[in-house]
C-alpha positions as a printed NumPy array, in Angstrom:
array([[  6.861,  28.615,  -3.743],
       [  5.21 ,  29.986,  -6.632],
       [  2.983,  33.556,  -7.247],
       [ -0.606,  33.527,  -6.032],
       [ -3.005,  36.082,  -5.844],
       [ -1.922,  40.278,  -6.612],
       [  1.486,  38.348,  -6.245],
       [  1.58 ,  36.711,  -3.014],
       [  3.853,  33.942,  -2.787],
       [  2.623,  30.548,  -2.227],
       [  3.935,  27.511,  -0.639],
       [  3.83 ,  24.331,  -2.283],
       [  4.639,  20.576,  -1.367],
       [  8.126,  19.566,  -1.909],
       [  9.238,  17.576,  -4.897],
       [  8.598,  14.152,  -4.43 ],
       [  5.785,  14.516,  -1.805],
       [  2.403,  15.064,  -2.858],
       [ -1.404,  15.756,  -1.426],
       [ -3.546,  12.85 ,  -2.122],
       [ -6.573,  14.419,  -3.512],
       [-10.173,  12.527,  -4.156],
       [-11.047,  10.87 ,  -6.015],
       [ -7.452,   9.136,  -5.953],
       [ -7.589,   9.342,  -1.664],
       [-10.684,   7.206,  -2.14 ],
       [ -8.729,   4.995,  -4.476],
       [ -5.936,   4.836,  -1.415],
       [ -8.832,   3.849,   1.195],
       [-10.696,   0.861,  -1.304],
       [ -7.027,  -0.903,  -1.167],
       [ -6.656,  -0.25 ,   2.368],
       [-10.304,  -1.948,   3.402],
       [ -9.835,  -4.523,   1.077],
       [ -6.057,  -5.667,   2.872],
       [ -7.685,  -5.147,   6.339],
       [-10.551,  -7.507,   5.283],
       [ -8.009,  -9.991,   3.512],
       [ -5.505, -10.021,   5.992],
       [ -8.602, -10.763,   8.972],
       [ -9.11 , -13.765,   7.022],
       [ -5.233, -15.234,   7.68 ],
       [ -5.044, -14.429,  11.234],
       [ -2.997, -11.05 ,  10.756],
       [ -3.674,  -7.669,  13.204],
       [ -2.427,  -4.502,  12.53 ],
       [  0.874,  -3.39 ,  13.996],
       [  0.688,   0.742,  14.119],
       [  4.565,   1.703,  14.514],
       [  6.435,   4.983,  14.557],
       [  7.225,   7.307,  11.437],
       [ 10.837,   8.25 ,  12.972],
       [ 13.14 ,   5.718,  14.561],
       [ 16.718,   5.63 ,  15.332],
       [ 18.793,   5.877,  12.501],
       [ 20.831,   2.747,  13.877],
       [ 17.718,   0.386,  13.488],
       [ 17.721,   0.864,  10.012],
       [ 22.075,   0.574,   9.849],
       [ 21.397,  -2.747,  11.14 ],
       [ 18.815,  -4.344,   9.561],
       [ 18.473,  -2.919,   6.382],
       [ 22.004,  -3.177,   5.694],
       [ 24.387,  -0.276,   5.932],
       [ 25.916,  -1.32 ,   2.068],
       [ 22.189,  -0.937,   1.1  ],
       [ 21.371,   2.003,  -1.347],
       [ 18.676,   3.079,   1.047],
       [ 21.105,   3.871,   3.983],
       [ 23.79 ,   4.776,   2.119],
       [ 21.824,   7.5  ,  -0.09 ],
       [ 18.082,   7.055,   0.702],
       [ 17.229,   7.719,   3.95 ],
       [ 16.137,  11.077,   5.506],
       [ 17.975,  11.114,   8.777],
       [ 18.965,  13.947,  11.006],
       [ 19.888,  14.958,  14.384],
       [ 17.807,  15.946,  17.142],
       [ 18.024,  17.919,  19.855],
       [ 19.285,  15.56 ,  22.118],
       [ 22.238,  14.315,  19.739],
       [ 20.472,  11.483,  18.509],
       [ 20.572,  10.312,  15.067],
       [ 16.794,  10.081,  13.922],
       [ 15.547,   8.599,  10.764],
       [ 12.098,   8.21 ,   8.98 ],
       [ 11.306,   5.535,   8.047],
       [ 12.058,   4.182,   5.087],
       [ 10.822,   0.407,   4.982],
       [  7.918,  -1.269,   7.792],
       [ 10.155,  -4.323,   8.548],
       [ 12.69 ,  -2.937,  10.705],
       [ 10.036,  -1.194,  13.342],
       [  7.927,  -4.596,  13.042],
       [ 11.015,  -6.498,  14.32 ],
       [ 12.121,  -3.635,  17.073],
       [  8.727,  -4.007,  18.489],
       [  8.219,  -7.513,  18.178],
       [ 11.576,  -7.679,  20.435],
       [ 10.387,  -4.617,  22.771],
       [  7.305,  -5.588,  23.903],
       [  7.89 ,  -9.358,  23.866],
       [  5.273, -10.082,  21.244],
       [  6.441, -13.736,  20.311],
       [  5.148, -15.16 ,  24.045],
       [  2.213, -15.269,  21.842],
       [  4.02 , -18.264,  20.209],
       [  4.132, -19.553,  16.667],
       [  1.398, -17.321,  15.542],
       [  2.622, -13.75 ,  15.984],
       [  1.077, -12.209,  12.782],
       [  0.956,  -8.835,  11.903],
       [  0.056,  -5.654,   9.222],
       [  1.094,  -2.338,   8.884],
       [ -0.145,   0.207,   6.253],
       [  1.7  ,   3.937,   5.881],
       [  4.003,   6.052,   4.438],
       [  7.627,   5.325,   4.132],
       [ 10.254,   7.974,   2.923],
       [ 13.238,   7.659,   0.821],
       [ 15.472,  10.238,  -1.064],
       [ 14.945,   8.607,  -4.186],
       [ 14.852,  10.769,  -7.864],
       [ 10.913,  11.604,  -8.273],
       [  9.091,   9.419, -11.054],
       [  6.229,   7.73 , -12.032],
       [  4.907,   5.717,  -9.135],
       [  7.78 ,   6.311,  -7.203],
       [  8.01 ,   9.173,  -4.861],
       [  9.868,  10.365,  -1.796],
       [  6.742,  10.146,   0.224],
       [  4.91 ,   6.843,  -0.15 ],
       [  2.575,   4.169,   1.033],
       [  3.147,   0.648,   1.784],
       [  1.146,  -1.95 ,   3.035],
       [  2.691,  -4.971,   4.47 ],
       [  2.906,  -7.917,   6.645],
       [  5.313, -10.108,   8.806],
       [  5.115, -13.568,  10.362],
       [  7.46 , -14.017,  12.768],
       [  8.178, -17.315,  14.698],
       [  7.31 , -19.709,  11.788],
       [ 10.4  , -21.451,   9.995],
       [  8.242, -23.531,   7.537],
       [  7.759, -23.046,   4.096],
       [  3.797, -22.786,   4.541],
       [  4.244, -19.352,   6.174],
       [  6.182, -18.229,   3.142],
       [  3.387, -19.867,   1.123],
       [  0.817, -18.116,   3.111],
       [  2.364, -14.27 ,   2.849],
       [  2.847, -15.463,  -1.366],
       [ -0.92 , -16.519,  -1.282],
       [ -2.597, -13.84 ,   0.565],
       [ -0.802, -11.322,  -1.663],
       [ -1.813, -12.682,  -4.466],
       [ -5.459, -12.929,  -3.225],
       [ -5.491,  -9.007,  -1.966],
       [ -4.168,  -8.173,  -5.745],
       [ -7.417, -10.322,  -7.376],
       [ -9.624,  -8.568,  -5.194],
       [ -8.394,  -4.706,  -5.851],
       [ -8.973,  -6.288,  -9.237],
       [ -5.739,  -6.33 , -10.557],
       [ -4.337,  -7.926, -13.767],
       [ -1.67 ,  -9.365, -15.424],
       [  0.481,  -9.709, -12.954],
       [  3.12 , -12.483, -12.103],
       [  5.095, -14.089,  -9.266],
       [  9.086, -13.988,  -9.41 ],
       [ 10.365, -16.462,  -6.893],
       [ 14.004, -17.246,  -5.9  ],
       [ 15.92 , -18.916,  -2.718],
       [ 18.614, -16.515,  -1.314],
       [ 19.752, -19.682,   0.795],
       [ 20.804, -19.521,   4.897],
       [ 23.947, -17.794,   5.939],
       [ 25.884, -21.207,   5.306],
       [ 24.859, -21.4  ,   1.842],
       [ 25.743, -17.397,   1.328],
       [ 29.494, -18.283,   3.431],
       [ 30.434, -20.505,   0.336],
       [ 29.272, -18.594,  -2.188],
       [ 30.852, -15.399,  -1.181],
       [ 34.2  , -15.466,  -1.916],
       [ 33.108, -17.66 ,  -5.294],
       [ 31.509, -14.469,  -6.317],
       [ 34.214, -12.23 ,  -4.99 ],
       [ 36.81 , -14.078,  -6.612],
       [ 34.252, -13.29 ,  -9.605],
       [ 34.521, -10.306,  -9.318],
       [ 37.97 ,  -9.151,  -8.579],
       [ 38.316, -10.407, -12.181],
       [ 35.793,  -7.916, -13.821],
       [ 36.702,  -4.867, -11.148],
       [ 36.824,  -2.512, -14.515],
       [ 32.973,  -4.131, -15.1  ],
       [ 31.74 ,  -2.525, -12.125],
       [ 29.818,   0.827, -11.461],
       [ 31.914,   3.121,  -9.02 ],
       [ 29.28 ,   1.885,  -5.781],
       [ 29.925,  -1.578,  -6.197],
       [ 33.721,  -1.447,  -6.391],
       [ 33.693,   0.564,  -3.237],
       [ 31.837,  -2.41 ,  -1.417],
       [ 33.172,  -4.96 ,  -3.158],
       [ 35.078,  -6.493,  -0.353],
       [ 32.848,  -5.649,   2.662],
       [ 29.388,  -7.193,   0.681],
       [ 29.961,  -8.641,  -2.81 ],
       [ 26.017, -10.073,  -2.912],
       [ 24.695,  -6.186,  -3.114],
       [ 26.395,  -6.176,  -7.003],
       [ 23.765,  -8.784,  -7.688],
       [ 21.051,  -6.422,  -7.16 ],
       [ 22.813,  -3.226,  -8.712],
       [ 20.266,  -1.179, -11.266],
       [ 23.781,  -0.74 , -13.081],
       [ 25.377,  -4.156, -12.985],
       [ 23.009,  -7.087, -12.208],
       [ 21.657,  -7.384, -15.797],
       [ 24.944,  -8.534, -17.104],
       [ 25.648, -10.271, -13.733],
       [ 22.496, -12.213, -13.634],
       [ 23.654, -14.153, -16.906],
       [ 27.174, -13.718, -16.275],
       [ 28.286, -14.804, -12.488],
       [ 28.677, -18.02 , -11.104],
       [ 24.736, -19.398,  -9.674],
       [ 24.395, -19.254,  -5.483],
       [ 24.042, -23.437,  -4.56 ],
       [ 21.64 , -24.015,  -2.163],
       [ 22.539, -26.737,   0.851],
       [ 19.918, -29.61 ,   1.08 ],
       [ 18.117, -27.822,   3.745],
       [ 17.547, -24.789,   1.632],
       [ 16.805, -26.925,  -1.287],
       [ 13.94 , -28.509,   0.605],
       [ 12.656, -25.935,   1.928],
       [ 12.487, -23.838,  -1.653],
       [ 11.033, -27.268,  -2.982],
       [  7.771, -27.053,  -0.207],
       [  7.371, -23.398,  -0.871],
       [  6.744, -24.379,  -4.907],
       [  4.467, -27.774,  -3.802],
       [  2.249, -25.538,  -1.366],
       [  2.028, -22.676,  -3.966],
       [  1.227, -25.268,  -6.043],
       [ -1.89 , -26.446,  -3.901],
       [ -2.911, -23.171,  -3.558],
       [ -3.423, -22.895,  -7.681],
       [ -1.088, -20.145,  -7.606],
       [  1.436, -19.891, -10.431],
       [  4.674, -18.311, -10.202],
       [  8.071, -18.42 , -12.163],
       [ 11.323, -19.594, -10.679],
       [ 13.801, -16.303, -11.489],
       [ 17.215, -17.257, -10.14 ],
       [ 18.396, -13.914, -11.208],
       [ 16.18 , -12.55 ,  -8.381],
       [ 17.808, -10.61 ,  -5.599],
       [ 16.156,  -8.364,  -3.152],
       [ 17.912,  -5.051,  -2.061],
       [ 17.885,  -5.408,   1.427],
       [ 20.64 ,  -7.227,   3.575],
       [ 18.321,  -9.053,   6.011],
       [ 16.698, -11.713,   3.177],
       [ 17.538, -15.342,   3.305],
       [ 16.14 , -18.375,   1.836],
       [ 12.63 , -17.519,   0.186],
       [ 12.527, -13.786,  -1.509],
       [  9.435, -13.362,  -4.052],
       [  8.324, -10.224,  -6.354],
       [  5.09 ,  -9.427,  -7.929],
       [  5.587,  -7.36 , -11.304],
       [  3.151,  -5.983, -14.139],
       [  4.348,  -5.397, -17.587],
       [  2.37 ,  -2.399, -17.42 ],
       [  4.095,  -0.617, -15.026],
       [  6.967,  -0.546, -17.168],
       [ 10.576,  -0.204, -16.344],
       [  9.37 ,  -0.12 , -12.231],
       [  7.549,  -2.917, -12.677],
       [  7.341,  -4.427,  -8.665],
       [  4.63 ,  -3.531,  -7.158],
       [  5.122,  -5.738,  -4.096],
       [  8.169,  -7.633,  -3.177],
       [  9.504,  -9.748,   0.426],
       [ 10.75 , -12.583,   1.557],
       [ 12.396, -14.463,   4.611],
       [ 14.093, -13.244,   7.17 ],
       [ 15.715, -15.793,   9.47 ],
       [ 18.254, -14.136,  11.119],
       [ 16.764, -10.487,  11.45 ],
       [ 15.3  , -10.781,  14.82 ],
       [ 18.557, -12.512,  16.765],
       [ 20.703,  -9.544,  15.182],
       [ 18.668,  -6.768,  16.68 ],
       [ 18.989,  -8.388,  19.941],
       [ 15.973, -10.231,  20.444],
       [ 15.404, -14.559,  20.438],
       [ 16.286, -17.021,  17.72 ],
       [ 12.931, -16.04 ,  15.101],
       [ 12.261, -16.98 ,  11.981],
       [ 10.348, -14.833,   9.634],
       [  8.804, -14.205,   6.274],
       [  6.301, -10.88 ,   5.186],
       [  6.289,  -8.537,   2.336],
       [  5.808,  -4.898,   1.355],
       [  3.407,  -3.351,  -1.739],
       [  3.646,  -0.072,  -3.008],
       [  0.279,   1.418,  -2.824],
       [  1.168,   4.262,  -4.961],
       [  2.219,   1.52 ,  -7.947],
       [ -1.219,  -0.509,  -7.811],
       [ -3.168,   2.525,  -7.669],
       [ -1.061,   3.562, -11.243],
       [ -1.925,  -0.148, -12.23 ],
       [ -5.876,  -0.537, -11.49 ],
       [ -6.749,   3.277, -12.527],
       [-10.111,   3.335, -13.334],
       [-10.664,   0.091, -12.017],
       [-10.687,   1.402,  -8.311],
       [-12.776,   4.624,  -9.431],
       [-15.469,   4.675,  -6.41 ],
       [-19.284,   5.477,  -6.338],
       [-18.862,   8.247,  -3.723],
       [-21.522,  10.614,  -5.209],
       [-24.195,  11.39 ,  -2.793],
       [-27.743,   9.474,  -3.649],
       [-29.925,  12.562,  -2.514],
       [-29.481,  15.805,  -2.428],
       [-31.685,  18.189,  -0.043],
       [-32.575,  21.728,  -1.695],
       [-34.666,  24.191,   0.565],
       [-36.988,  26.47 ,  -2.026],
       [-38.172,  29.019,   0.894],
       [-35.786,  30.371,   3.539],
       [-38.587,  29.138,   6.359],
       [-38.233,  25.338,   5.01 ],
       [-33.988,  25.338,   5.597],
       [-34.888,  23.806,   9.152],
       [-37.043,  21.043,   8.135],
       [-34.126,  20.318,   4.872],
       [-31.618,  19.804,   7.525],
       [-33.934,  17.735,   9.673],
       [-34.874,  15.844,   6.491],
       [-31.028,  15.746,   5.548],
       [-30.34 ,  14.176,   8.739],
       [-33.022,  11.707,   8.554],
       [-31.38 ,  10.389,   4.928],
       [-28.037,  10.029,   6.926],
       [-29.308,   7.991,   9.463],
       [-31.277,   5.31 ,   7.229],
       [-27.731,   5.312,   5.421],
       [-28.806,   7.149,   2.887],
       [-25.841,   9.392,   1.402],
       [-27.214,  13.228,   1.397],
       [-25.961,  16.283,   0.63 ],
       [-26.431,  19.571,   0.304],
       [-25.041,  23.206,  -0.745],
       [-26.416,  26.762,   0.353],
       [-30.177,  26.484,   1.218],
       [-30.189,  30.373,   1.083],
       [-29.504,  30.003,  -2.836],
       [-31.882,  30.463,  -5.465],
       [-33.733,  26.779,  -6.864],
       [-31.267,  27.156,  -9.771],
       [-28.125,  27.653,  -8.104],
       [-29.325,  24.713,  -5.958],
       [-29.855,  22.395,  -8.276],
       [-26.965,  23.053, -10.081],
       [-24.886,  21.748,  -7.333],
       [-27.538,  18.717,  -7.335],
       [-26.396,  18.225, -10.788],
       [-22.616,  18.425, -10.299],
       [-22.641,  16.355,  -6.841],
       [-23.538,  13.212,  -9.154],
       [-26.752,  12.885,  -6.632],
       [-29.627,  10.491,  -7.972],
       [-32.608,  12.467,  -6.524],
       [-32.787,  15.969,  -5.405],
       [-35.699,  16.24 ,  -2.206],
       [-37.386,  19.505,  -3.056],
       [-39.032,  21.706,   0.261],
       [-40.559,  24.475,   0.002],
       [-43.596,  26.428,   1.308],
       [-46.093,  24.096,   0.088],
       [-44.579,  21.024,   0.646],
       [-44.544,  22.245,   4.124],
       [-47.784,  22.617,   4.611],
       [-48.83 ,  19.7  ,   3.227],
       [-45.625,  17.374,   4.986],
       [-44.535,  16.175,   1.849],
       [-40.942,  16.05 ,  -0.333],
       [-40.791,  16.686,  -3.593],
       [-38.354,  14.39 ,  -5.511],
       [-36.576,  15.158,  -8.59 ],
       [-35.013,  12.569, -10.269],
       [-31.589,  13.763, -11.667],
       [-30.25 ,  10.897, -13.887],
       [-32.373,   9.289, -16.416],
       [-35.996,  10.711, -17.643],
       [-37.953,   9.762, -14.9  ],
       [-40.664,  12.572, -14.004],
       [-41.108,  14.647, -10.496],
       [-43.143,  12.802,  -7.906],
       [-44.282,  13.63 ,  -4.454],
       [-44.009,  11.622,  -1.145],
       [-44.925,  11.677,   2.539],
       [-41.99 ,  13.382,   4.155],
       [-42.169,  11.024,   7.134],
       [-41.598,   7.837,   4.65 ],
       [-38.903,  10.052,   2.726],
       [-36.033,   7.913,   3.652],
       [-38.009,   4.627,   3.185],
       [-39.296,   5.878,  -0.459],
       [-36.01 ,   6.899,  -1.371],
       [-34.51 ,   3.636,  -0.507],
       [-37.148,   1.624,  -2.308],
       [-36.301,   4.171,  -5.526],
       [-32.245,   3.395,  -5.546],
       [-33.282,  -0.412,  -5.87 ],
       [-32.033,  -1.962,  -8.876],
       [-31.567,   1.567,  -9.901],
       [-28.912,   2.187, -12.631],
       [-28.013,   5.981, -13.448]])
């Protein structure tokens, strides 16, 4: 809370959660038309699931050595005794769905998108915040590498067309299960040697998941160079080798990062990160990867899967200006005689429906006050009516941007005339 007016207090948003305000809600709503009309192209439809879930969905999936269970989540208990969480990842309620309403009798192609806001306890910073949106997609039922190609290239292709630059593709294999068997007490016999090494969380879960050190903010930049690399069976191998030939048809390029490990317990075989220098030290702004065995541990059928998550609040740091939108109105109706508000509204009306953006302010103002909103609303023209302009059944129209002079038109071809004005107009 803080003091408002003659000392009233005031309540404010809590730390880490924010209003979106325009012109940066606008910059929210550009990304999310520009993913809906991407992902239409590959065959995906939006999957709309719930903010809160039970806690235990996320326990299982996500991991329960994972930082965002074990300190990240906002979880309580309802009235009933059940253990509730929000959300804090889209991957989890994709999957409990998926299983729940039996959405892979659809077969191979059971393609989906989500876009909202996920929460997680994390400490407040730039582009990251306890409230925030992701956008993101899952293929489930495809083992192949050309749906892990797919979710890489239609990433990519959403990020070109928000118009976003400089960014590059991490790629990695995670291997299967088998692979991870062999490798795990490798890397826990690693370990145990270099116990004094280790922050306090990853000596605590040393022994029940030794891979989570390798994607510790504390330890995984001396680990990455460090421990012993994971081998990949000749299964995995292949299947990381037709991920890099398809990207490779697709013109995308990408760098092989072996030190790349995702945070959540569910990956295997394919993860993948796309990062931006300019971002700086939180440089992902979208990250996924396969998820073979996900789907058969949360009770459902044997289903492979692959998708990805992007921080919306990241690429709208990145692009900045980039995304700023036209959203000023292109006229803007001013009434100059309290008998003409009527036929303003009516004309206002008429601009709307040729999809002409209008607006207007107070016709009871004076011309000054009226047109000083004109001014400030960014509005090309401002459609003058007053008491002569009814009587004759015309508009006056005042260009505001530019040096163009006053003119007057029919007001039955108003929205035509106007129209044939914005052409090739620049302000």
């Amino acid at each position: 809370m803080h003091g408002g007016q003659r000392g009233r207090a005031v309540i404010s948003s809590l730390r880490g959660f924010r209003d979106i305000l325009p012109p940066e809600s606008d910059r929210f709503a550009r990304i999310e038309a520009a993913a809906r009309e991407v992902f239409g192209l590959y065959g995906y439809r939006e999957l709309r699931i719930p903010t809160l879930e039970l806690k235990e969905l996320f326990v299982k999936s996500t991991g329960d050595t994972t930082d965002i269970v074990e300190k990240e989540m906002y979880a309580f208990t309802d009235g009933g005794g059940r253990e509730i969480a929000n959300r804090p990842e889209g991957t989890p309620g994709v999957v409990r769905a998926y299983i729940e309403h039996n959405l892979g009798q659809t077969g191979r192609n059971a393609k989906f998108f989500y876009i909202g806001s996920m929460f997680r306890a994390e400490r407040p910073q730039a582009g990251r915040f306890r409230e925030f949106e992701q956008i993101g997609t899952e293929h489930i039922g495809n083992p192949t590498p050309a749906a892990d190609a797919e979710n890489i290239s239609m990433l990519v292709r959403l990020l070109e067309k928000t118009g976003a630059e400089g960014c590059s593709v991490e790629l990695n294999s995670l291997g299967c299960s088998e692979c991870r068997k062999a490798y795990r007490g490798v890397l826990l016999a690693f370990l145990r040697e270099r116990t004094e090494k280790l922050c306090d969380p990853c000596r605590g879960r040393l022994e029940r998941n030794p891979l989570r050190a390798l994607d510790c903010k504390t330890d995984a930049p001396w680990l990455k160079t460090e421990a012993p690399k994971l081998p990949l069976c000749p299964a995995c191998l292949e299947h990381f080798d037709g991920v890099q030939r398809l990207l490779g048809a697709a013109g995308i390029t990408y760098n092989v990062n072996p030190g790349l490990v995702r945070g959540l317990d569910y990956y295997t075989r394919t993860v993948f990160e796309v990062r931006s220098a300019a971002l700086g030290s939180q440089d992902a702004v979208a990250g996924g990867g396969r998820y073979d065995d996900l789907v058969r541990s949360m009770g459902g059928p044997a289903a492979p899967a692959v998708g990805w998550a992007m921080g919306v609040d990241r690429l709208v740091m990145l692009l900045g200006d980039k995304l700023a939108p036209d959203k000023a109105p292109k006229a803007f109706v001013i009434a100059l005689a309290k008998e003409a508000g009527d036929k303003a509204f009516e004309l206002l009306t008429r601009m709307r429906d040729a999809q002409i953006s209008a607006d207007f302010s107070d016709f009871t103002l004076s011309l000054k006050s009226q047109l000083r909103s004109a001014d400030k609303s960014g509005a090309s023209f401002a459609l003058l009516i007053g008491e002569d302009e009814l009587k004759a059944g015309t508009v006056a129209v005042k260009p505001l941007r530019g040096n163009g002079e006053q003119f007057t038109i029919p007001a039955a071809d108003a929205p035509s005339k106007i129209k044939e004005q914005l052409k090739g107009r620049v302000d």
